[in-house]
């Protein structure tokens, strides 16, 4: 058996084209979804990520703006800018690009974003909504993208054994909570797990987000499993690789995501989805103020 | 093997003894920890629960007050009272006794409690902080389970923990607390295809479903620590947990009885959260 390789770029294109229709509906009602990105300092990786987000916004027809601050900026002016963006009716989504310079407390800045504009889903209120299983929140983009890939490929989740490797705050734990809400049995493994293979071999769906190239090899994978590789590691020779030994595991899995070109393209796509959803909620709340047209 | 009992009443007594010392320190700083409870309507079970909580407060030197609302009160009336309590410096902990009458949205009402005073730990900001790995105030039942494990010196890091039941007030917060302590955690539910496959892997097995006899001795790894959160009343009136105690206690190394296990911890944890909130309010944490 050779796995179906899930083409994240193709799924992302499809999802974006579907959401573009929703953008068109909003525009017909006079609302252009708007995303504001706050970036502090000159981290080249952060700048690249922000450029990709801005580009994706343009493709789907969203307004976007970046708010740049020098690396040595204090908390106060950034919080003030976030407060202005919270009040700005043309902005429906706000994100603070991470990581931040060391003088800034990430929690303070993320906590300053209005919960109904928190499209990265990092505000504690939105994160707590994941624990409760609330639907009307913004799921964090990477696990949301994984869930979207599973659903796009019609991979069943309910009643399935899911193993998440990696217990990070922004991928592993939210992913586990989202799949529990879909009635999966979820195990969360991490660096302290003593016998990783004992768990991974149970998995109908194996999601790996550990940042450790080659961590998952074929003997650790149940035959016919769907394997989602969230890891992105730069190897000494410059190549990008995931956490899964792709060549051997694809002979055993039923589905597998490549790296690059798997989960990666979905993350920015889900940011766009969350921003459009925020604009739709804004429109629903302010329906009486918005002139009906088209 | 015959399991040692994890005696909730005895552990709760130790918790209260520790809390008394912390309260004594607070008193010496001129701070009287205060808990306010909101009760809507005439639910008799709720009244008993609140009476027990008030008695426990009285016994260890925590001020408590119960604010009563008629069953047909409006959400706005409750919100207004919560706002006052949020701003009241004498009150460090606020709880809304559940269940609420159906015309009130309990989700919305719980969000109106200031996170720093949310001693039941149900506010989404507090639940979110648990995911983010910096727990502020944890829900009382899972906090009680963790406290029992710690009092019994059960090793957690690197161990396999299985939580059966994935409610927002017990199963999921407990899973997050166990992960934070380095356990590998599996969360099962009624949808789990092969429950035995998971329970038999568990060094620490916590069952919180509300299904008497769901887990028996044959499903338990020899030497496991078994925590039974379920409380079920059988037709004859007897209280039992979710674990078949007779068979499980022959396989486990330690096990909680029902009653007299986790149930005894919940009120103690409510008071612990109230004392913690009072300490934080004066920078004593």
Coordinates of C-alpha atoms in Angstrom, one line a residue:
Chain A
X1 CA 0.0 0.0 0.0
X2 CA 1.2 3.5 -0.8
X3 CA -0.4 6.4 0.9
X4 CA -2.3 9.1 -0.8
X5 CA -0.2 12.2 -0.5
X6 CA -2.3 15.1 0.7
X7 CA -1.5 18.1 -1.4
X8 CA -1.7 21.0 1.1
X9 CA -1.3 23.6 -1.7
X10 CA -4.2 22.2 -3.6
X11 CA -6.5 22.0 -0.5
X12 CA -5.4 25.5 0.4
X13 CA -6.3 26.8 -3.1
X14 CA -9.7 25.1 -2.9
X15 CA -10.5 26.5 0.6
X16 CA -9.4 30.0 -0.4
X17 CA -11.6 29.9 -3.5
X18 CA -14.6 28.9 -1.4
X19 CA -13.9 31.6 1.1
X20 CA -13.4 34.2 -1.6
X21 CA -17.1 33.7 -2.4
X22 CA -18.0 34.7 1.2
X23 CA -15.7 37.7 0.8
X24 CA -17.6 38.7 -2.3
X25 CA -20.9 38.5 -0.4
X26 CA -19.5 40.7 2.4
X27 CA -18.2 43.2 -0.2
X28 CA -21.7 43.3 -1.8
X29 CA -22.9 44.5 1.6
X30 CA -20.1 47.1 1.8
X31 CA -17.8 45.3 4.1
X32 CA -14.2 44.4 3.1
X33 CA -12.7 42.0 5.7
X34 CA -9.6 43.7 7.1
X35 CA -6.6 42.2 8.8
X36 CA -4.0 44.2 10.8
X37 CA -0.6 42.6 11.5
X38 CA 1.5 44.0 14.3
X39 CA 5.2 43.3 13.8
X40 CA 8.0 44.3 16.2
X41 CA 11.6 44.3 15.1
X42 CA 13.4 42.8 12.1
X43 CA 13.3 39.1 12.5
X44 CA 13.7 37.9 8.9
X45 CA 11.6 34.8 9.4
X46 CA 8.8 37.0 10.9
X47 CA 9.0 39.4 8.0
X48 CA 8.7 36.6 5.5
X49 CA 5.6 35.2 7.4
X50 CA 4.0 38.6 7.4
X51 CA 4.7 39.1 3.7
X52 CA 3.0 35.7 3.0
X53 CA 0.0 36.7 5.1
X54 CA -0.4 40.0 3.3
X55 CA -0.1 38.3 -0.1
X56 CA -2.7 35.7 0.9
X57 CA -5.1 38.5 2.0
X58 CA -4.7 40.3 -1.4
X59 CA -5.4 37.0 -3.3
X60 CA -8.7 36.4 -1.4
X61 CA -9.7 40.1 -1.6
X62 CA -9.1 41.1 2.0
X63 CA -7.7 44.5 3.1
X64 CA -4.5 44.1 5.1
X65 CA -2.2 46.5 6.9
X66 CA 1.0 46.0 8.8
X67 CA 1.9 48.1 11.8
X68 CA 5.7 48.0 12.3
X69 CA 7.5 48.9 15.5
X70 CA 11.3 49.1 16.1
X71 CA 12.8 46.2 18.0
X72 CA 13.3 48.3 21.2
X73 CA 9.7 49.5 21.5
X74 CA 8.1 49.5 24.9
X75 CA 4.8 47.8 25.6
X76 CA 2.7 51.0 26.0
X77 CA 2.7 52.3 22.4
X78 CA 2.0 48.8 21.0
X79 CA -0.9 48.2 23.4
X80 CA -2.2 51.7 22.5
X81 CA -2.0 50.7 18.8
X82 CA -3.8 47.5 19.5
X83 CA -6.5 49.4 21.3
X84 CA -7.0 51.7 18.3
X85 CA -7.2 48.6 16.0
X86 CA -9.8 47.1 18.4
X87 CA -12.0 50.2 17.8
X88 CA -11.3 50.4 14.1
X89 CA -14.5 49.2 12.2
X90 CA -12.4 48.5 9.1
X91 CA -10.3 46.0 10.9
X92 CA -11.9 42.6 11.8
X93 CA -8.8 40.6 12.6
X94 CA -5.7 41.6 14.5
X95 CA -2.6 39.5 15.0
X96 CA 0.7 40.1 16.7
X97 CA 3.5 38.3 14.9
X98 CA 5.5 36.1 17.3
X99 CA 8.2 35.8 18.6
X100 CA 8.5 39.2 20.3
X101 CA 11.7 40.9 21.5
X102 CA 12.5 39.9 25.1
X103 CA 11.4 43.2 26.7
X104 CA 7.8 42.6 25.7
X105 CA 5.5 40.2 27.6
X106 CA 3.7 38.1 24.9
X107 CA 0.8 37.5 27.2
X108 CA 0.1 41.2 27.7
X109 CA 0.1 42.0 24.0
X110 CA -2.1 39.0 23.1
X111 CA -4.4 39.7 25.9
X112 CA -4.9 43.3 24.6
X113 CA -6.5 42.1 21.4
X114 CA -10.3 42.2 21.4
X115 CA -11.6 38.7 21.6
X116 CA -13.8 39.1 18.6
X117 CA -10.8 40.2 16.5
X118 CA -8.3 37.6 17.8
X119 CA -7.9 35.7 14.5
X120 CA -4.8 33.8 15.7
X121 CA -6.9 32.4 18.5
X122 CA -4.2 33.0 21.1
X123 CA -6.3 35.1 23.5
X124 CA -6.9 33.0 26.7
X125 CA -10.6 33.5 26.3
X126 CA -10.6 31.9 22.8
X127 CA -8.2 29.1 24.1
X128 CA -10.6 28.5 27.0
X129 CA -13.4 28.2 24.5
X130 CA -11.5 25.2 23.0
X131 CA -11.6 23.5 26.4
X132 CA -15.4 24.0 26.6
X133 CA -15.9 22.9 23.0
X134 CA -17.4 26.2 22.0
X135 CA -17.8 26.6 18.2
X136 CA -18.1 30.3 18.1
X137 CA -14.4 31.1 18.7
X138 CA -11.3 31.4 16.5
X139 CA -9.4 28.1 16.5
X140 CA -5.6 28.6 16.3
X141 CA -4.6 28.4 12.7
X142 CA -2.2 25.4 12.5
X143 CA -4.5 22.9 14.3
X144 CA -7.5 24.4 12.4
X145 CA -5.6 23.7 9.2
X146 CA -4.9 20.1 10.2
X147 CA -8.6 19.6 11.0
X148 CA -9.5 21.2 7.6
X149 CA -7.2 18.7 5.8
X150 CA -8.7 15.8 7.6
X151 CA -12.2 16.9 6.7
X152 CA -11.3 17.8 3.1
X153 CA -10.0 14.2 2.6
X154 CA -13.1 12.8 4.4
X155 CA -10.9 11.0 7.0
X156 CA -13.3 9.9 9.8
X157 CA -12.5 11.4 13.2
X158 CA -15.4 10.3 15.5
X159 CA -14.5 7.2 17.5
X160 CA -11.0 7.0 16.0
X161 CA -7.8 6.7 17.9
X162 CA -5.8 9.9 17.5
X163 CA -2.3 10.4 18.7
X164 CA -0.8 13.9 18.9
X165 CA 3.0 14.0 19.3
X166 CA 4.0 17.3 20.8
X167 CA 2.2 19.1 23.5
X168 CA 2.8 22.7 22.5
X169 CA 0.5 25.5 23.5
X170 CA -0.2 26.5 19.9
X171 CA -0.4 23.2 18.1
X172 CA -0.4 20.0 20.2
X173 CA -2.8 20.9 23.1
X174 CA -5.3 22.9 21.0
X175 CA -5.3 20.1 18.3
X176 CA -6.0 17.5 21.0
X177 CA -8.9 19.6 22.4
X178 CA -10.4 20.2 18.9
X179 CA -10.3 16.5 18.0
X180 CA -11.9 15.6 21.4
X181 CA -14.7 17.9 20.5
X182 CA -15.1 15.8 17.3
X183 CA -15.4 12.6 19.5
X184 CA -12.0 11.2 18.9
X185 CA -10.1 9.3 21.5
X186 CA -7.0 11.4 21.9
X187 CA -3.6 10.6 23.4
X188 CA -1.0 13.4 23.8
X189 CA 2.6 12.4 23.8
X190 CA 5.6 14.6 24.3
X191 CA 9.3 14.7 25.2
X192 CA 8.6 13.0 28.6
X193 CA 6.7 10.1 27.0
X194 CA 8.7 6.9 27.7
X195 CA 7.5 4.6 25.0
X196 CA 6.3 6.7 22.1
X197 CA 5.8 3.7 19.8
X198 CA 3.4 2.1 22.2
X199 CA 1.1 5.1 21.5
X200 CA 1.8 5.8 17.9
X201 CA 1.1 2.2 16.8
X202 CA -2.5 2.7 18.1
X203 CA -3.2 5.7 16.0
X204 CA -5.7 5.8 13.2
X205 CA -4.8 9.4 12.9
X206 CA -1.2 10.4 13.8
X207 CA -0.4 14.0 14.1
X208 CA 3.2 14.9 14.7
X209 CA 4.3 18.4 15.8
X210 CA 7.5 17.8 17.7
X211 CA 10.2 19.6 15.7
X212 CA 12.4 16.5 15.5
X213 CA 13.3 15.2 12.1
X214 CA 12.9 11.5 11.5
X215 CA 11.1 11.0 14.9
X216 CA 8.4 8.8 13.4
X217 CA 9.5 5.8 11.4
X218 CA 7.5 3.1 9.6
X219 CA 7.5 0.5 12.4
X220 CA 5.9 3.0 14.7
X221 CA 2.9 3.6 12.4
X222 CA -0.3 1.5 12.2
X223 CA -0.9 0.1 8.7
X224 CA -3.5 2.3 7.1
X225 CA -3.1 5.3 9.4
X226 CA -3.5 8.9 8.3
X227 CA -0.2 10.7 9.1
X228 CA -0.1 14.4 9.4
X229 CA 3.3 16.0 9.7
X230 CA 3.3 19.4 11.2
X231 CA 7.1 19.6 11.8
X232 CA 9.3 21.8 9.6
X233 CA 13.0 21.2 10.2
X234 CA 15.9 22.6 8.2
X235 CA 18.4 19.8 7.7
X236 CA 22.2 20.4 7.7
X237 CA 22.2 20.1 3.9
X238 CA 19.6 22.9 3.6
X239 CA 16.6 20.7 2.8
X240 CA 13.3 21.0 4.6
X241 CA 12.0 17.9 6.4
X242 CA 9.1 17.1 8.7
X243 CA 9.1 14.9 11.8
X244 CA 8.1 11.8 9.9
X245 CA 10.4 9.6 7.8
X246 CA 8.3 10.3 4.7
X247 CA 9.7 7.6 2.4
X248 CA 9.2 4.7 4.7
X249 CA 6.0 5.8 6.3
X250 CA 4.2 6.5 3.0
X251 CA 4.4 2.8 2.3
X252 CA 2.4 2.0 5.4
X253 CA 0.0 4.9 5.8
X254 CA -3.2 5.5 4.0
X255 CA -2.7 9.3 3.9
X256 CA 0.3 11.3 4.5
X257 CA 1.2 15.0 4.3
X258 CA 4.5 16.0 2.7
X259 CA 6.9 18.7 4.1
X260 CA 6.9 21.2 2.6
X261 CA 3.6 21.4 0.9
X262 CA 1.4 19.7 3.5
X263 CA 0.2 21.5 6.6
X264 CA 2.2 24.6 5.9
X265 CA 0.0 26.2 3.2
X266 CA -3.1 25.6 5.4
X267 CA -1.9 27.8 8.3
X268 CA -2.1 31.1 6.4
X269 CA -5.3 29.9 4.8
X270 CA -7.0 29.4 8.1
X271 CA -5.9 32.9 9.2
X272 CA -7.8 34.2 6.2
X273 CA -10.9 32.0 7.1
X274 CA -10.8 33.3 10.7
X275 CA -10.6 36.9 9.5
X276 CA -13.5 36.5 7.1
X277 CA -15.5 34.8 9.8
X278 CA -14.8 37.7 12.1
X279 CA -16.0 40.1 9.4
X280 CA -19.2 38.0 9.0
X281 CA -19.8 38.1 12.7
X282 CA -19.3 41.9 12.7
X283 CA -21.7 42.2 9.8
X284 CA -24.3 40.1 11.6
X285 CA -24.0 42.2 14.8
X286 CA -24.3 45.4 12.9
X287 CA -26.8 44.3 10.3
X288 CA -29.1 47.3 11.0
X289 CA -26.3 49.8 10.4
X290 CA -25.2 48.4 7.1
X291 CA -27.2 49.4 4.1
X292 CA -28.5 46.4 2.2
X293 CA -27.4 46.3 -1.4
X294 CA -27.0 43.8 -4.3
Chain B
X1 CA -2.4 -7.4 45.5
X2 CA -4.8 -5.4 47.6
X3 CA -4.9 -1.7 47.0
X4 CA -4.3 1.0 49.7
X5 CA -7.2 3.4 50.1
X6 CA -6.7 7.0 49.0
X7 CA -8.8 8.5 51.8
X8 CA -10.3 11.7 50.6
X9 CA -11.5 12.7 54.1
X10 CA -8.0 12.3 55.6
X11 CA -6.3 14.2 52.8
X12 CA -9.0 17.0 52.9
X13 CA -8.2 17.3 56.7
X14 CA -4.5 17.8 55.8
X15 CA -5.5 20.4 53.2
X16 CA -7.6 22.3 55.7
X17 CA -4.8 22.3 58.3
X18 CA -2.4 23.8 55.7
X19 CA -5.1 26.3 54.7
X20 CA -5.6 27.4 58.3
X21 CA -1.9 28.4 58.5
X22 CA -2.2 30.4 55.2
X23 CA -5.3 32.1 56.5
X24 CA -3.6 32.9 59.8
X25 CA -0.9 34.7 57.8
X26 CA -3.5 36.6 55.8
X27 CA -5.3 37.6 59.0
X28 CA -2.0 38.9 60.4
X29 CA -1.8 41.1 57.3
X30 CA -5.3 42.3 58.0
X31 CA -6.8 40.3 55.2
X32 CA -9.9 38.2 55.7
X33 CA -10.4 35.9 52.7
X34 CA -14.0 36.2 51.5
X35 CA -16.2 34.0 49.3
X36 CA -19.5 35.0 47.7
X37 CA -21.9 32.5 46.3
X38 CA -24.8 33.3 44.0
X39 CA -27.9 31.1 44.3
X40 CA -30.8 31.4 42.0
X41 CA -34.1 29.7 42.8
X42 CA -34.9 27.0 45.3
X43 CA -33.1 23.9 44.1
X44 CA -32.8 21.9 47.3
X45 CA -29.5 20.1 46.3
X46 CA -27.9 23.5 45.5
X47 CA -29.0 24.7 49.0
X48 CA -27.3 21.8 50.7
X49 CA -24.1 22.2 48.6
X50 CA -24.0 25.9 49.5
X51 CA -24.7 25.2 53.2
X52 CA -21.7 22.8 53.2
X53 CA -19.5 25.3 51.5
X54 CA -20.5 28.1 54.0
X55 CA -19.9 25.7 57.0
X56 CA -16.4 24.9 55.7
X57 CA -15.6 28.6 55.3
X58 CA -16.8 29.2 58.8
X59 CA -14.7 26.4 60.2
X60 CA -11.4 27.6 58.8
X61 CA -11.9 31.4 59.1
X62 CA -13.1 32.4 55.6
X63 CA -15.8 35.0 55.4
X64 CA -18.7 33.8 53.2
X65 CA -22.0 35.2 52.0
X66 CA -24.8 33.8 49.9
X67 CA -26.6 36.2 47.5
X68 CA -30.1 34.8 46.7
X69 CA -32.1 35.5 43.6
X70 CA -35.6 34.5 42.8
X71 CA -36.0 31.7 40.2
X72 CA -37.4 34.2 37.7
X73 CA -34.7 36.8 38.0
X74 CA -33.1 38.3 34.9
X75 CA -29.6 37.9 33.6
X76 CA -29.0 41.6 34.1
X77 CA -29.8 41.4 37.8
X78 CA -27.2 38.7 38.2
X79 CA -24.7 40.7 36.0
X80 CA -25.1 43.8 38.2
X81 CA -24.4 41.8 41.4
X82 CA -21.4 40.1 39.8
X83 CA -20.0 43.5 38.8
X84 CA -20.3 44.7 42.4
X85 CA -18.7 41.5 43.7
X86 CA -15.9 41.8 41.1
X87 CA -15.1 45.3 42.5
X88 CA -15.6 44.4 46.2
X89 CA -12.2 44.3 47.9
X90 CA -13.6 42.1 50.7
X91 CA -14.5 39.3 48.3
X92 CA -11.7 37.2 46.8
X93 CA -13.7 34.4 45.4
X94 CA -17.1 34.3 43.6
X95 CA -19.1 31.3 42.6
X96 CA -22.4 30.8 40.8
X97 CA -24.1 27.7 42.1
X98 CA -25.1 25.5 39.1
X99 CA -27.4 24.5 37.7
X100 CA -29.2 27.7 36.9
X101 CA -32.8 28.0 35.7
X102 CA -33.0 27.4 32.0
X103 CA -33.8 31.0 31.1
X104 CA -30.4 32.1 32.3
X105 CA -27.3 31.5 30.1
X106 CA -24.9 30.0 32.5
X107 CA -22.0 30.3 30.0
X108 CA -22.5 34.0 29.7
X109 CA -22.9 34.4 33.5
X110 CA -19.8 32.5 34.3
X111 CA -17.8 34.7 31.9
X112 CA -18.9 37.8 33.9
X113 CA -16.9 36.7 37.0
X114 CA -13.5 38.4 37.1
X115 CA -10.9 35.7 36.2
X116 CA -8.9 36.5 39.4
X117 CA -12.0 35.7 41.6
X118 CA -13.2 32.8 39.6
X119 CA -12.6 30.1 42.3
X120 CA -14.6 27.5 40.4
X121 CA -12.2 27.9 37.5
X122 CA -15.0 27.8 34.9
X123 CA -14.1 31.2 33.3
X124 CA -12.7 30.7 29.8
X125 CA -9.7 32.8 30.6
X126 CA -8.8 30.5 33.4
X127 CA -9.4 27.4 31.2
X128 CA -7.4 29.0 28.5
X129 CA -4.5 29.6 30.9
X130 CA -4.4 25.9 31.7
X131 CA -3.8 25.2 28.0
X132 CA -1.2 27.9 27.9
X133 CA 0.5 26.1 30.8
X134 CA 0.3 28.8 33.4
X135 CA -2.8 27.8 35.4
X136 CA -4.2 30.6 37.5
X137 CA -7.3 29.0 39.2
X138 CA -8.1 25.4 38.3
X139 CA -11.5 23.8 38.5
X140 CA -12.0 22.2 41.9
X141 CA -12.6 18.6 41.1
X142 CA -9.5 18.1 38.8
X143 CA -7.5 20.2 41.3
X144 CA -8.7 17.8 44.0
X145 CA -7.5 14.8 42.0
X146 CA -4.1 16.3 41.5
X147 CA -3.9 17.1 45.2
X148 CA -4.7 13.5 46.1
X149 CA -2.0 12.2 43.8
X150 CA 0.5 14.6 45.3
X151 CA -0.4 13.8 48.9
X152 CA 0.0 10.1 48.1
X153 CA 3.3 10.9 46.4
X154 CA 2.2 9.2 43.1
X155 CA 4.9 9.9 40.5
X156 CA 3.3 11.6 37.4
X157 CA 6.1 12.7 35.1
X158 CA 6.7 10.2 32.3
X159 CA 3.8 8.0 33.5
X160 CA 0.9 6.9 31.4
X161 CA -2.3 8.6 32.5
X162 CA -5.7 7.7 31.1
X163 CA -8.7 10.0 31.8
X164 CA -12.1 8.4 31.0
X165 CA -14.6 11.2 30.4
X166 CA -13.9 14.5 28.7
X167 CA -16.1 17.0 30.3
X168 CA -15.1 20.7 30.4
X169 CA -15.1 20.7 34.2
X170 CA -13.3 17.5 35.0
X171 CA -11.8 15.4 32.1
X172 CA -10.3 18.0 29.9
X173 CA -8.9 20.3 32.6
X174 CA -7.5 17.3 34.4
X175 CA -5.8 16.1 31.2
X176 CA -4.2 19.5 30.8
X177 CA -3.0 19.4 34.4
X178 CA -1.5 16.0 34.0
X179 CA 0.2 17.0 30.7
X180 CA 1.7 20.0 32.5
X181 CA 3.2 17.6 35.1
X182 CA 4.8 15.5 32.3
X183 CA 2.4 12.6 32.0
X184 CA 1.4 11.1 28.7
X185 CA -2.3 11.5 28.7
X186 CA -5.1 9.7 26.8
X187 CA -8.6 11.0 27.0
X188 CA -11.4 8.4 26.4
X189 CA -15.1 8.9 26.2
X190 CA -18.2 6.9 25.4
X191 CA -17.2 7.0 21.8
X192 CA -13.9 5.2 22.4
X193 CA -13.9 2.0 20.4
X194 CA -11.8 -0.1 22.8
X195 CA -11.8 1.4 26.2
X196 CA -9.9 -1.6 27.7
X197 CA -7.0 -1.1 25.3
X198 CA -6.4 2.3 27.0
X199 CA -7.3 1.6 30.6
X200 CA -4.9 -1.4 30.7
X201 CA -2.0 0.9 29.7
X202 CA -2.6 3.4 32.6
X203 CA -0.3 3.9 35.5
X204 CA -2.8 6.5 36.6
X205 CA -6.4 5.9 35.7
X206 CA -9.0 8.5 36.4
X207 CA -12.7 7.7 35.6
X208 CA -15.2 10.6 35.5
X209 CA -18.2 9.4 33.4
X210 CA -21.2 8.8 35.7
X211 CA -21.6 5.1 34.7
X212 CA -21.5 2.6 37.6
X213 CA -19.2 -0.3 37.1
X214 CA -17.8 1.0 33.7
X215 CA -14.3 -0.1 34.7
X216 CA -13.6 -3.4 36.5
X217 CA -10.4 -5.0 37.7
X218 CA -9.8 -6.9 34.5
X219 CA -9.3 -3.5 32.6
X220 CA -6.7 -2.2 35.1
X221 CA -3.0 -2.6 34.9
X222 CA -1.6 -4.3 38.0
X223 CA -0.3 -1.7 40.4
X224 CA -2.1 1.2 38.8
X225 CA -3.4 4.2 40.8
X226 CA -7.2 4.4 40.3
X227 CA -9.1 7.6 40.9
X228 CA -12.9 7.3 40.7
X229 CA -14.6 10.6 40.2
X230 CA -18.0 9.2 39.5
X231 CA -20.8 9.3 42.0
X232 CA -23.9 7.3 41.1
X233 CA -26.9 6.4 43.2
X234 CA -28.1 2.9 42.6
X235 CA -31.8 2.0 42.6
X236 CA -31.4 0.6 46.2
X237 CA -30.0 4.0 47.3
X238 CA -26.4 3.0 47.6
X239 CA -23.7 5.4 46.3
X240 CA -21.1 3.9 44.0
X241 CA -18.5 5.3 41.6
X242 CA -17.7 4.4 38.0
X243 CA -15.2 1.7 39.0
X244 CA -16.2 -1.7 40.3
X245 CA -14.4 -1.3 43.6
X246 CA -14.3 -4.9 44.7
X247 CA -12.5 -6.2 41.6
X248 CA -10.4 -3.1 41.0
X249 CA -9.0 -3.0 44.5
X250 CA -7.5 -6.4 44.0
X251 CA -5.5 -5.2 41.0
X252 CA -4.7 -1.5 41.8
X253 CA -2.0 -0.3 44.1
X254 CA -4.0 2.6 45.3
X255 CA -7.7 3.4 44.8
X256 CA -10.2 6.0 46.0
X257 CA -13.5 4.8 47.6
X258 CA -16.9 6.3 46.7
X259 CA -18.1 7.9 48.8
X260 CA -15.1 9.3 50.8
X261 CA -12.7 9.8 47.9
X262 CA -12.6 12.6 45.4
X263 CA -15.9 14.0 46.6
X264 CA -14.4 15.0 49.9
X265 CA -11.7 17.1 48.1
X266 CA -14.0 19.4 46.1
X267 CA -15.0 21.8 48.8
X268 CA -11.5 21.9 50.2
X269 CA -10.2 22.9 46.8
X270 CA -12.8 25.7 46.5
X271 CA -11.5 27.1 49.8
X272 CA -7.9 26.6 48.6
X273 CA -8.7 28.6 45.5
X274 CA -10.3 31.3 47.6
X275 CA -7.2 31.6 49.9
X276 CA -4.9 31.6 46.8
X277 CA -7.0 34.4 45.3
X278 CA -6.8 36.4 48.6
X279 CA -3.0 35.9 48.8
X280 CA -2.6 37.1 45.2
X281 CA -4.8 40.2 45.9
X282 CA -2.1 41.4 48.3
X283 CA 0.9 40.0 46.5
X284 CA 1.5 37.2 49.0
X285 CA 1.6 34.3 46.4

